Amino acid sequence: KIFGVIVTFVVFLMAAVLSLSLPAAQKVTAATGEIPYLAPVYDTDGNITFDENGNVIMQEKTIADGTYSVVTKNDSVWGAGTTATADENGEYWYVVNANVTRDSSLEELVVNGKVNLILCDSVTFNMSFDAINVSEGNELTVYGQMNGTGTLLANTNNSSGVKGAGIGGNIT
């Protein structure tokens, strides 16, 4: 199988995040409330901007209460075709605000449409040896918070011998 899709990771920017002088984001522990996250700053051409040291310039943003879904252990599809509501840009937002270990009896988690995932600080989303399928034409963007301590564990190195990308999609 060949894996390939547009998958954008903002979490990899931990070094840049730690060097910022933004106010500390609040860890959200309730299932509702405004959620702060860090996002790269883009120039007028849509390119990510860098400072003089080569670090990505980040800005703190928030997503309003009622505009995101909280990730659960039973999620099997994110985005279009779910009970989640798309925002004004047609994007779906999901938040991991507490430790979640996905039910290992489920198949892969499928992303439909343009999906954004916010990993709150100090929480882990464990896929339990299942993959996140982001097939061609779909997108997954992962954001972190101020401390960059949220964790996403996704792989397909499971007991049945299947090995492959933890996040990706099949190209046929």
PDB file of C-alpha atoms in Angstrom:
ATOM      1  CA  LYS A   1       0.000   0.000   0.000  1.00  0.00           C
ATOM      2  CA  ILE A   2       1.162   3.480  -0.764  1.00  0.00           C
ATOM      3  CA  PHE A   3       0.252   6.122   1.761  1.00  0.00           C
ATOM      4  CA  GLY A   4       0.007   9.729   0.753  1.00  0.00           C
ATOM      5  CA  VAL A   5      -2.238  12.669   1.526  1.00  0.00           C
ATOM      6  CA  ILE A   6      -2.162  16.212   2.638  1.00  0.00           C
ATOM      7  CA  VAL A   7      -1.604  16.035   6.369  1.00  0.00           C
ATOM      8  CA  THR A   8      -0.471  19.152   8.111  1.00  0.00           C
ATOM      9  CA  PHE A   9       1.118  18.967  11.504  1.00  0.00           C
ATOM     10  CA  VAL A  10       1.541  22.056  13.563  1.00  0.00           C
ATOM     11  CA  VAL A  11       2.478  20.123  16.698  1.00  0.00           C
ATOM     12  CA  PHE A  12       5.998  19.503  15.346  1.00  0.00           C
ATOM     13  CA  LEU A  13       6.738  23.133  16.062  1.00  0.00           C
ATOM     14  CA  MET A  14       7.407  22.597  19.778  1.00  0.00           C
ATOM     15  CA  ALA A  15      10.747  24.420  19.668  1.00  0.00           C
ATOM     16  CA  ALA A  16       9.113  27.451  18.114  1.00  0.00           C
ATOM     17  CA  VAL A  17       6.258  27.272  20.594  1.00  0.00           C
ATOM     18  CA  LEU A  18       8.580  27.232  23.591  1.00  0.00           C
ATOM     19  CA  SER A  19      10.439  30.302  22.344  1.00  0.00           C
ATOM     20  CA  LEU A  20       7.308  32.434  21.992  1.00  0.00           C
ATOM     21  CA  SER A  21       6.375  35.070  24.503  1.00  0.00           C
ATOM     22  CA  LEU A  22       2.623  34.583  24.247  1.00  0.00           C
ATOM     23  CA  PRO A  23       0.465  34.421  27.365  1.00  0.00           C
ATOM     24  CA  ALA A  24       0.064  30.873  28.669  1.00  0.00           C
ATOM     25  CA  ALA A  25      -2.953  29.020  27.291  1.00  0.00           C
ATOM     26  CA  GLN A  26      -5.360  27.625  29.832  1.00  0.00           C
ATOM     27  CA  LYS A  27      -5.729  23.857  29.930  1.00  0.00           C
ATOM     28  CA  VAL A  28      -9.362  23.006  29.309  1.00  0.00           C
ATOM     29  CA  THR A  29     -10.682  20.119  31.343  1.00  0.00           C
ATOM     30  CA  ALA A  30     -14.406  20.550  30.865  1.00  0.00           C
ATOM     31  CA  ALA A  31     -16.271  19.368  27.777  1.00  0.00           C
ATOM     32  CA  THR A  32     -17.225  22.930  26.880  1.00  0.00           C
ATOM     33  CA  GLY A  33     -15.583  26.332  26.844  1.00  0.00           C
ATOM     34  CA  GLU A  34     -13.375  28.394  24.595  1.00  0.00           C
ATOM     35  CA  ILE A  35     -10.278  26.418  23.529  1.00  0.00           C
ATOM     36  CA  PRO A  36      -6.960  28.212  22.912  1.00  0.00           C
ATOM     37  CA  TYR A  37      -4.500  26.766  20.372  1.00  0.00           C
ATOM     38  CA  LEU A  38      -1.392  27.805  18.468  1.00  0.00           C
ATOM     39  CA  ALA A  39      -1.375  28.289  14.715  1.00  0.00           C
ATOM     40  CA  PRO A  40       1.338  29.457  12.323  1.00  0.00           C
ATOM     41  CA  VAL A  41       1.230  32.980  10.917  1.00  0.00           C
ATOM     42  CA  TYR A  42       0.813  33.073   7.133  1.00  0.00           C
ATOM     43  CA  ASP A  43       1.982  35.788   4.747  1.00  0.00           C
ATOM     44  CA  THR A  44      -0.228  37.326   2.055  1.00  0.00           C
ATOM     45  CA  ASP A  45       0.715  34.520  -0.361  1.00  0.00           C
ATOM     46  CA  GLY A  46      -0.431  31.837   2.090  1.00  0.00           C
ATOM     47  CA  ASN A  47       3.067  30.738   3.121  1.00  0.00           C
ATOM     48  CA  ILE A  48       4.060  30.030   6.720  1.00  0.00           C
ATOM     49  CA  THR A  49       6.280  32.810   8.108  1.00  0.00           C
ATOM     50  CA  PHE A  50       9.595  32.346   9.926  1.00  0.00           C
ATOM     51  CA  ASP A  51      11.576  34.570  12.280  1.00  0.00           C
ATOM     52  CA  GLU A  52      15.248  35.521  11.772  1.00  0.00           C
ATOM     53  CA  ASN A  53      16.325  32.253  13.495  1.00  0.00           C
ATOM     54  CA  GLY A  54      14.273  30.036  11.191  1.00  0.00           C
ATOM     55  CA  ASN A  55      11.544  29.343  13.757  1.00  0.00           C
ATOM     56  CA  VAL A  56       7.928  29.323  12.628  1.00  0.00           C
ATOM     57  CA  ILE A  57       6.093  32.399  13.866  1.00  0.00           C
ATOM     58  CA  MET A  58       3.082  31.255  15.870  1.00  0.00           C
ATOM     59  CA  GLN A  59       0.010  33.035  17.159  1.00  0.00           C
ATOM     60  CA  GLU A  60      -2.504  32.067  19.785  1.00  0.00           C
ATOM     61  CA  LYS A  61      -6.045  31.628  18.515  1.00  0.00           C
ATOM     62  CA  THR A  62      -9.216  30.326  20.101  1.00  0.00           C
ATOM     63  CA  ILE A  63     -12.144  28.269  19.000  1.00  0.00           C
ATOM     64  CA  ALA A  64     -15.491  29.202  20.520  1.00  0.00           C
ATOM     65  CA  ASP A  65     -17.663  26.991  22.660  1.00  0.00           C
ATOM     66  CA  GLY A  66     -20.197  25.096  20.584  1.00  0.00           C
ATOM     67  CA  THR A  67     -18.082  25.094  17.412  1.00  0.00           C
ATOM     68  CA  TYR A  68     -16.096  21.899  18.093  1.00  0.00           C
ATOM     69  CA  SER A  69     -16.655  18.280  19.058  1.00  0.00           C
ATOM     70  CA  VAL A  70     -14.830  16.581  21.914  1.00  0.00           C
ATOM     71  CA  VAL A  71     -12.934  13.436  20.842  1.00  0.00           C
ATOM     72  CA  THR A  72     -14.205  10.191  22.378  1.00  0.00           C
ATOM     73  CA  LYS A  73     -12.900   6.627  22.467  1.00  0.00           C
ATOM     74  CA  ASN A  74     -15.720   5.531  20.144  1.00  0.00           C
ATOM     75  CA  ASP A  75     -15.110   7.985  17.282  1.00  0.00           C
ATOM     76  CA  SER A  76     -14.948   6.205  13.929  1.00  0.00           C
ATOM     77  CA  VAL A  77     -15.417   9.139  11.512  1.00  0.00           C
ATOM     78  CA  TRP A  78     -14.524  12.819  11.816  1.00  0.00           C
ATOM     79  CA  GLY A  79     -15.971  15.507   9.576  1.00  0.00           C
ATOM     80  CA  ALA A  80     -18.650  15.266   6.902  1.00  0.00           C
ATOM     81  CA  GLY A  81     -21.306  12.624   7.508  1.00  0.00           C
ATOM     82  CA  THR A  82     -21.181  12.960  11.312  1.00  0.00           C
ATOM     83  CA  THR A  83     -23.191  14.929  13.849  1.00  0.00           C
ATOM     84  CA  ALA A  84     -20.422  17.564  13.904  1.00  0.00           C
ATOM     85  CA  THR A  85     -21.207  20.930  12.342  1.00  0.00           C
ATOM     86  CA  ALA A  86     -18.824  22.554   9.883  1.00  0.00           C
ATOM     87  CA  ASP A  87     -17.706  26.141  10.526  1.00  0.00           C
ATOM     88  CA  GLU A  88     -18.168  29.033   8.064  1.00  0.00           C
ATOM     89  CA  ASN A  89     -15.166  27.733   6.065  1.00  0.00           C
ATOM     90  CA  GLY A  90     -16.549  24.202   5.777  1.00  0.00           C
ATOM     91  CA  GLU A  91     -14.040  22.884   8.344  1.00  0.00           C
ATOM     92  CA  TYR A  92     -14.731  20.549  11.243  1.00  0.00           C
ATOM     93  CA  TRP A  93     -13.042  21.036  14.628  1.00  0.00           C
ATOM     94  CA  TYR A  94     -12.267  18.335  17.213  1.00  0.00           C
ATOM     95  CA  VAL A  95     -10.624  18.725  20.618  1.00  0.00           C
ATOM     96  CA  VAL A  96      -8.766  16.203  22.783  1.00  0.00           C
ATOM     97  CA  ASN A  97      -9.168  17.808  26.216  1.00  0.00           C
ATOM     98  CA  ALA A  98      -8.642  14.700  28.376  1.00  0.00           C
ATOM     99  CA  ASN A  99      -6.717  11.456  27.925  1.00  0.00           C
ATOM    100  CA  VAL A 100      -8.493   9.265  25.357  1.00  0.00           C
ATOM    101  CA  THR A 101      -7.608   5.697  24.433  1.00  0.00           C
ATOM    102  CA  ARG A 102      -9.615   4.699  21.394  1.00  0.00           C
ATOM    103  CA  ASP A 103     -11.660   1.510  21.603  1.00  0.00           C
ATOM    104  CA  SER A 104      -9.332  -1.107  20.097  1.00  0.00           C
ATOM    105  CA  SER A 105     -12.266  -3.059  18.607  1.00  0.00           C
ATOM    106  CA  LEU A 106     -12.921  -0.231  16.132  1.00  0.00           C
ATOM    107  CA  GLU A 107     -11.450  -0.021  12.647  1.00  0.00           C
ATOM    108  CA  GLU A 108      -9.370   2.943  11.506  1.00  0.00           C
ATOM    109  CA  LEU A 109     -10.576   6.470  12.179  1.00  0.00           C
ATOM    110  CA  VAL A 110     -11.704   8.065   8.893  1.00  0.00           C
ATOM    111  CA  VAL A 111     -11.362  11.785   8.116  1.00  0.00           C
ATOM    112  CA  ASN A 112     -14.009  13.193   5.741  1.00  0.00           C
ATOM    113  CA  GLY A 113     -13.470  16.743   4.509  1.00  0.00           C
ATOM    114  CA  LYS A 114     -11.237  19.319   6.143  1.00  0.00           C
ATOM    115  CA  VAL A 115     -10.748  18.402   9.808  1.00  0.00           C
ATOM    116  CA  ASN A 116      -8.800  20.264  12.498  1.00  0.00           C
ATOM    117  CA  LEU A 117      -7.683  18.526  15.694  1.00  0.00           C
ATOM    118  CA  ILE A 118      -6.544  20.428  18.790  1.00  0.00           C
ATOM    119  CA  LEU A 119      -4.438  18.470  21.296  1.00  0.00           C
ATOM    120  CA  CYS A 120      -4.725  20.237  24.643  1.00  0.00           C
ATOM    121  CA  ASP A 121      -1.601  20.401  26.790  1.00  0.00           C
ATOM    122  CA  SER A 122      -0.827  17.370  28.976  1.00  0.00           C
ATOM    123  CA  VAL A 123      -3.306  14.995  27.298  1.00  0.00           C
ATOM    124  CA  THR A 124      -2.780  11.907  25.125  1.00  0.00           C
ATOM    125  CA  PHE A 125      -4.930  10.592  22.291  1.00  0.00           C
ATOM    126  CA  ASN A 126      -3.961   6.934  21.879  1.00  0.00           C
ATOM    127  CA  MET A 127      -5.288   5.264  18.732  1.00  0.00           C
ATOM    128  CA  SER A 128      -4.689   1.748  20.176  1.00  0.00           C
ATOM    129  CA  PHE A 129      -2.740   0.518  17.141  1.00  0.00           C
ATOM    130  CA  ASP A 130      -5.258   1.898  14.660  1.00  0.00           C
ATOM    131  CA  ALA A 131      -4.569   4.399  11.917  1.00  0.00           C
ATOM    132  CA  ILE A 132      -6.167   7.698  11.014  1.00  0.00           C
ATOM    133  CA  ASN A 133      -7.241   7.424   7.377  1.00  0.00           C
ATOM    134  CA  VAL A 134      -6.955  10.729   5.527  1.00  0.00           C
ATOM    135  CA  SER A 135      -7.626   9.683   1.957  1.00  0.00           C
ATOM    136  CA  GLU A 136      -7.089  11.801  -1.133  1.00  0.00           C
ATOM    137  CA  GLY A 137      -9.182  14.973  -1.133  1.00  0.00           C
ATOM    138  CA  ASN A 138      -9.420  15.121   2.673  1.00  0.00           C
ATOM    139  CA  GLU A 139      -7.235  17.033   5.130  1.00  0.00           C
ATOM    140  CA  LEU A 140      -6.233  16.745   8.767  1.00  0.00           C
ATOM    141  CA  THR A 141      -4.483  19.606  10.553  1.00  0.00           C
ATOM    142  CA  VAL A 142      -3.237  18.988  14.096  1.00  0.00           C
ATOM    143  CA  TYR A 143      -2.743  21.932  16.449  1.00  0.00           C
ATOM    144  CA  GLY A 144      -1.227  22.085  19.911  1.00  0.00           C
ATOM    145  CA  GLN A 145      -1.462  24.489  22.803  1.00  0.00           C
ATOM    146  CA  MET A 146       1.102  26.822  24.383  1.00  0.00           C
ATOM    147  CA  ASN A 147       3.259  24.193  26.099  1.00  0.00           C
ATOM    148  CA  GLY A 148       3.210  21.726  23.195  1.00  0.00           C
ATOM    149  CA  THR A 149       2.674  18.784  25.547  1.00  0.00           C
ATOM    150  CA  GLY A 150      -0.325  17.101  23.903  1.00  0.00           C
ATOM    151  CA  THR A 151       0.418  13.670  22.424  1.00  0.00           C
ATOM    152  CA  LEU A 152      -1.090  11.763  19.495  1.00  0.00           C
ATOM    153  CA  LEU A 153      -0.168   8.075  19.218  1.00  0.00           C
ATOM    154  CA  ALA A 154      -1.185   6.515  15.904  1.00  0.00           C
ATOM    155  CA  ASN A 155       0.394   3.549  14.156  1.00  0.00           C
ATOM    156  CA  THR A 156      -0.536   0.313  12.458  1.00  0.00           C
ATOM    157  CA  ASN A 157       2.170  -1.899  13.911  1.00  0.00           C
ATOM    158  CA  ASN A 158      -0.470  -4.172  15.381  1.00  0.00           C
ATOM    159  CA  SER A 159      -0.743  -7.788  16.492  1.00  0.00           C
ATOM    160  CA  SER A 160      -2.104  -8.937  13.103  1.00  0.00           C
ATOM    161  CA  GLY A 161       1.207  -8.014  11.482  1.00  0.00           C
ATOM    162  CA  VAL A 162      -0.084  -4.999   9.602  1.00  0.00           C
ATOM    163  CA  LYS A 163       2.508  -2.234   9.481  1.00  0.00           C
ATOM    164  CA  GLY A 164       2.242   1.155   7.888  1.00  0.00           C
ATOM    165  CA  ALA A 165       1.740   4.840   8.374  1.00  0.00           C
ATOM    166  CA  GLY A 166      -0.247   5.815  11.441  1.00  0.00           C
ATOM    167  CA  ILE A 167      -1.778   8.755   9.588  1.00  0.00           C
ATOM    168  CA  GLY A 168      -2.375   8.640   5.856  1.00  0.00           C
ATOM    169  CA  GLY A 169      -4.579   7.268   3.140  1.00  0.00           C
ATOM    170  CA  ASN A 170      -4.516   4.708   0.398  1.00  0.00           C
ATOM    171  CA  ILE A 171      -3.942   5.940  -3.119  1.00  0.00           C
ATOM    172  CA  THR A 172      -5.603   3.618  -5.628  1.00  0.00           C
TER     173      THR A 172
END
